[in-house]
Amino acid sequence: MGQMETLKESSTGITKKKMRISGSEAVILSLLEEGVDTVFGYPGGAIMPIYDALYGYKEQLNHYLVRHEQGAAHAAQGYARVTGKVGVCFATSGPGATNLMTGIADAQIDSTPIVCITGQVVAHLLGTDAFQESDILGISMPITKWNFQVTKAEEIPAAIARAFYIAKTGRPGPVLIDITKNAQSAELDFEYTPCKKIRSYHPYPVIQDKDIMDAAKVINNAKKPFLLSGHGVLISGAEKAVLALSEKANIPVASTLLGLSSFPPDHPNYVGYLGMHGNYAPNVLTNECDVLIAIGMRFDDRVTGDVNQYAKKAKVVHIEIDPAEIDKIIKTEVAINADANQALECLLPYINKADHSEWINEFRKLDKIEYDKVIKNDLYPTSDKIKMGEVVRLISEISKGEAIVVTDVGQHQMIANRYYKYKKPNHIVTSGGLGTMGFALPAAMGAQIGKMKEKVISIAGDGGFQMTLQELGTIFQYNIPVKIVVLNNNFLGMVRQWQQLFFKKRYSFTEMTNPDFIKIADGYGIVANRVEQREDLEKALQTMYDHDGPYFLEVKVEMEENVFPMVPSGDSVSNIRLE
């Protein structure tokens, strides 16, 4: 125990002398050296030595036992997205490791920094199809920023140091470290040195003065400029710089799905959010602007629609840290390959003051059309059935737009992101690029653990909720005070909408016969309620929001409600439908 105490002191970074310890303990100490205090995971045979080492560090490292490894990855994502730290998860070999893959793929496409540590069979059994062996490096290679297999104990500290450096620098992303069981059990002389540089890896490109000047010239000459604020704005902390650019040159701003909360929703220059189910004005007027300033976004197909008809009148200025995203989808006039905040700090002094009030007024005219045809009925319906939009409106009002909202994937996701008024940055957590059903509950769990003093609300549909509802067990065990709202329409709603609009109402296997969600929540010891009548809705939401502890609320909503506006898949954004 005397050696154990010395080792614990070393995790503070004060004691740097070498110590003889096991590989598994080196994993724990390396995490502590990186400032990790939270891990989500599920034990198993091949990672058991690491869990045995963790037993002696329960006071320094909080471990949350999830109910499925996919939940560990999503929880790590939620934690990372709201804290700005690297999320960490553990899984064993074989099926434990493969169960992480959906969350890792989600983190990769949405630029979320997580480090996944998996156990593996002993090194001499690699490639023999041993019990619970899988080629996790081969499987994860396309969906990780970096992966590495440790077969010797002495490789562990450097591998973990490199993993954290890669995960959090440049364009963030997931990293996987696979550690054989013999490496966990063998001993090494432990010494930890944080990684600060890797040869051939340059996460922060050097800004070119010419690019800054060229971009300023294009923006200053614009008559109808339009700024698109993406996820990279939030990742780089460039919200104030985007606001300054918009105000200085009087430029209208729209956000991507993951860029929501990067610009104040009540600002006169904010014109809504882009995409297939985004707002009418920013979609239509994309094809009318003469300069398109895209910051920290990758021109996803849900934003562009038909690229052959996208922003054809515009000169495109693209600020993006990942060089692979520049000119990949949309050809640029000027590209600034750099961190968004750094690029904007360089650019702002060269931007002239301007007045584009007439141009902004064009957005307001289209806003009125959308409000009359869509928004008014979504938020203040006259039908007997509860609509998703009014639920989200009330949640936004009750929380004053200050809650962390974690959405699943589907109709409710689009509605939540259309109507929740995010007042604080990084208060939206959603699965954007991969579109992972089942994301919300475990991600909300991780977000709540990362921000225990804030309100976290999970909004899911009945389909996505049932994909990961086992994480109610984790929420129950640790009394995680997340608020869970399930908008139940007894359908896979988004698929059903497409079947209605494009497949002649042939509802092929999208109607769901659901269990009694209240009994399920009750079985997990979570206070639960169901709302079926409009007159009960606001009180039920307020009760949920005020509750001290986890709470489950099922809201029965209109079964065949559709989400509009909508850009038909592959069509021009100009052809966005309002009905």
GROMACS .gro file of N, CA and C in nm, residues 3-60:
model
  174
    3GLN      N    1   0.357   0.173  -0.171
    3GLN     CA    2   0.386   0.205  -0.311
    3GLN      C    3   0.263   0.263  -0.378
    4MET      N    4   0.145   0.210  -0.344
    4MET     CA    5   0.021   0.259  -0.403
    4MET      C    6   0.003   0.407  -0.371
    5GLU      N    7   0.031   0.448  -0.248
    5GLU     CA    8   0.015   0.588  -0.212
    5GLU      C    9   0.110   0.677  -0.292
    6THR      N   10   0.233   0.629  -0.308
    6THR     CA   11   0.329   0.707  -0.387
    6THR      C   12   0.283   0.722  -0.530
    7LEU      N   13   0.225   0.616  -0.582
    7LEU     CA   14   0.178   0.620  -0.720
    7LEU      C   15   0.062   0.718  -0.734
    8LYS      N   16  -0.026   0.720  -0.637
    8LYS     CA   17  -0.137   0.813  -0.644
    8LYS      C   18  -0.086   0.958  -0.643
    9GLU      N   19   0.019   0.983  -0.564
    9GLU     CA   20   0.076   1.117  -0.564
    9GLU      C   21   0.131   1.152  -0.702
   10SER      N   22   0.187   1.053  -0.772
   10SER     CA   23   0.246   1.080  -0.902
   10SER      C   24   0.143   1.125  -1.004
   11SER      N   25   0.019   1.085  -0.984
   11SER     CA   26  -0.085   1.120  -1.081
   11SER      C   27  -0.117   1.269  -1.081
   12THR      N   28  -0.069   1.340  -0.980
   12THR     CA   29  -0.090   1.485  -0.980
   12THR      C   30   0.008   1.556  -1.070
   13GLY      N   31   0.109   1.485  -1.114
   13GLY     CA   32   0.209   1.547  -1.201
   13GLY      C   33   0.324   1.607  -1.122
   14ILE      N   34   0.321   1.594  -0.988
   14ILE     CA   35   0.427   1.651  -0.905
   14ILE      C   36   0.548   1.556  -0.902
   15THR      N   37   0.521   1.430  -0.879
   15THR     CA   38   0.629   1.331  -0.872
   15THR      C   39   0.652   1.272  -1.009
   16LYS      N   40   0.773   1.283  -1.060
   16LYS     CA   41   0.801   1.238  -1.197
   16LYS      C   42   0.898   1.120  -1.203
   17LYS      N   43   0.946   1.071  -1.089
   17LYS     CA   44   1.043   0.962  -1.094
   17LYS      C   45   0.975   0.833  -1.141
   18LYS      N   46   1.055   0.746  -1.202
   18LYS     CA   47   1.003   0.621  -1.253
   18LYS      C   48   0.961   0.529  -1.140
   19MET      N   49   0.852   0.449  -1.168
   19MET     CA   50   0.803   0.354  -1.068
   19MET      C   51   0.768   0.225  -1.138
   20ARG      N   52   0.789   0.115  -1.071
   20ARG     CA   53   0.761  -0.016  -1.128
   20ARG      C   54   0.617  -0.054  -1.098
   21ILE      N   55   0.535  -0.057  -1.199
   21ILE     CA   56   0.392  -0.088  -1.182
   21ILE      C   57   0.345  -0.174  -1.298
   22SER      N   58   0.222  -0.222  -1.288
   22SER     CA   59   0.163  -0.303  -1.395
   22SER      C   60   0.114  -0.213  -1.508
   23GLY      N   61   0.100  -0.272  -1.626
   23GLY     CA   62   0.046  -0.199  -1.740
   23GLY      C   63  -0.094  -0.147  -1.712
   24SER      N   64  -0.174  -0.226  -1.642
   24SER     CA   65  -0.311  -0.183  -1.614
   24SER      C   66  -0.313  -0.061  -1.523
   25GLU      N   67  -0.224  -0.059  -1.424
   25GLU     CA   68  -0.217   0.059  -1.339
   25GLU      C   69  -0.161   0.179  -1.416
   26ALA      N   70  -0.075   0.152  -1.510
   26ALA     CA   71  -0.022   0.260  -1.595
   26ALA      C   72  -0.133   0.326  -1.676
   27VAL      N   73  -0.232   0.246  -1.716
   27VAL     CA   74  -0.347   0.304  -1.786
   27VAL      C   75  -0.418   0.405  -1.698
   28ILE      N   76  -0.445   0.365  -1.574
   28ILE     CA   77  -0.519   0.452  -1.483
   28ILE      C   78  -0.439   0.578  -1.452
   29LEU      N   79  -0.310   0.562  -1.423
   29LEU     CA   80  -0.228   0.678  -1.390
   29LEU      C   81  -0.211   0.772  -1.509
   30SER      N   82  -0.204   0.715  -1.628
   30SER     CA   83  -0.193   0.798  -1.748
   30SER      C   84  -0.318   0.882  -1.767
   31LEU      N   85  -0.434   0.822  -1.742
   31LEU     CA   86  -0.559   0.898  -1.752
   31LEU      C   87  -0.563   1.011  -1.649
   32LEU      N   88  -0.519   0.981  -1.528
   32LEU     CA   89  -0.517   1.083  -1.424
   32LEU      C   90  -0.420   1.196  -1.460
   33GLU      N   91  -0.308   1.162  -1.520
   33GLU     CA   92  -0.214   1.265  -1.564
   33GLU      C   93  -0.276   1.356  -1.670
   34GLU      N   94  -0.370   1.303  -1.749
   34GLU     CA   95  -0.438   1.383  -1.851
   34GLU      C   96  -0.555   1.461  -1.794
   35GLY      N   97  -0.576   1.451  -1.663
   35GLY     CA   98  -0.683   1.526  -1.601
   35GLY      C   99  -0.819   1.460  -1.611
   36VAL      N  100  -0.822   1.333  -1.646
   36VAL     CA  101  -0.949   1.262  -1.659
   36VAL      C  102  -1.007   1.234  -1.520
   37ASP      N  103  -1.135   1.261  -1.504
   37ASP     CA  104  -1.201   1.229  -1.377
   37ASP      C  105  -1.326   1.144  -1.398
   38THR      N  106  -1.361   1.117  -1.523
   38THR     CA  107  -1.484   1.043  -1.553
   38THR      C  108  -1.460   0.944  -1.666
   39VAL      N  109  -1.506   0.821  -1.643
   39VAL     CA  110  -1.496   0.716  -1.745
   39VAL      C  111  -1.630   0.643  -1.751
   40PHE      N  112  -1.673   0.611  -1.873
   40PHE     CA  113  -1.793   0.530  -1.893
   40PHE      C  114  -1.749   0.395  -1.948
   41GLY      N  115  -1.801   0.286  -1.893
   41GLY     CA  116  -1.751   0.159  -1.942
   41GLY      C  117  -1.831   0.039  -1.897
   42TYR      N  118  -1.782  -0.077  -1.945
   42TYR     CA  119  -1.844  -0.206  -1.915
   42TYR      C  120  -1.732  -0.309  -1.909
   43PRO      N  121  -1.715  -0.378  -1.795
   43PRO     CA  122  -1.602  -0.471  -1.781
   43PRO      C  123  -1.623  -0.602  -1.856
   44GLY      N  124  -1.514  -0.674  -1.873
   44GLY     CA  125  -1.517  -0.805  -1.937
   44GLY      C  126  -1.381  -0.870  -1.922
   45GLY      N  127  -1.370  -0.991  -1.970
   45GLY     CA  128  -1.250  -1.071  -1.947
   45GLY      C  129  -1.121  -1.005  -1.991
   46ALA      N  130  -1.118  -0.950  -2.112
   46ALA     CA  131  -0.993  -0.900  -2.167
   46ALA      C  132  -0.951  -0.765  -2.109
   47ILE      N  133  -1.040  -0.696  -2.042
   47ILE     CA  134  -1.004  -0.567  -1.982
   47ILE      C  135  -1.008  -0.575  -1.829
   48MET      N  136  -1.023  -0.696  -1.777
   48MET     CA  137  -1.036  -0.713  -1.633
   48MET      C  138  -0.917  -0.661  -1.553
   49PRO      N  139  -0.793  -0.677  -1.599
   49PRO     CA  140  -0.681  -0.620  -1.522
   49PRO      C  141  -0.692  -0.469  -1.506
   50ILE      N  142  -0.740  -0.398  -1.608
   50ILE     CA  143  -0.755  -0.253  -1.596
   50ILE      C  144  -0.863  -0.220  -1.494
   51TYR      N  145  -0.972  -0.296  -1.495
   51TYR     CA  146  -1.077  -0.272  -1.395
   51TYR      C  147  -1.028  -0.305  -1.254
   52ASP      N  148  -0.940  -0.406  -1.242
   52ASP     CA  149  -0.884  -0.438  -1.111
   52ASP      C  150  -0.798  -0.323  -1.061
   53ALA      N  151  -0.721  -0.263  -1.153
   53ALA     CA  152  -0.640  -0.147  -1.113
   53ALA      C  153  -0.728  -0.028  -1.078
   54LEU      N  154  -0.837  -0.012  -1.150
   54LEU     CA  155  -0.929   0.099  -1.125
   54LEU      C  156  -0.987   0.093  -0.984
   55TYR      N  157  -1.000  -0.028  -0.929
   55TYR     CA  158  -1.057  -0.047  -0.797
   55TYR      C  159  -0.984   0.035  -0.691
   56GLY      N  160  -0.855   0.053  -0.709
   56GLY     CA  161  -0.776   0.129  -0.611
   56GLY      C  162  -0.778   0.278  -0.632
   57TYR      N  163  -0.850   0.323  -0.735
   57TYR     CA  164  -0.850   0.466  -0.767
   57TYR      C  165  -0.992   0.521  -0.779
   58LYS      N  166  -1.085   0.459  -0.711
   58LYS     CA  167  -1.225   0.499  -0.724
   58LYS      C  168  -1.251   0.641  -0.676
   59GLU      N  169  -1.167   0.691  -0.586
   59GLU     CA  170  -1.186   0.828  -0.538
   59GLU      C  171  -1.139   0.931  -0.639
   60GLN      N  172  -1.038   0.897  -0.719
   60GLN     CA  173  -0.985   0.992  -0.818
   60GLN      C  174  -1.054   0.982  -0.953
   0.00000   0.00000   0.00000
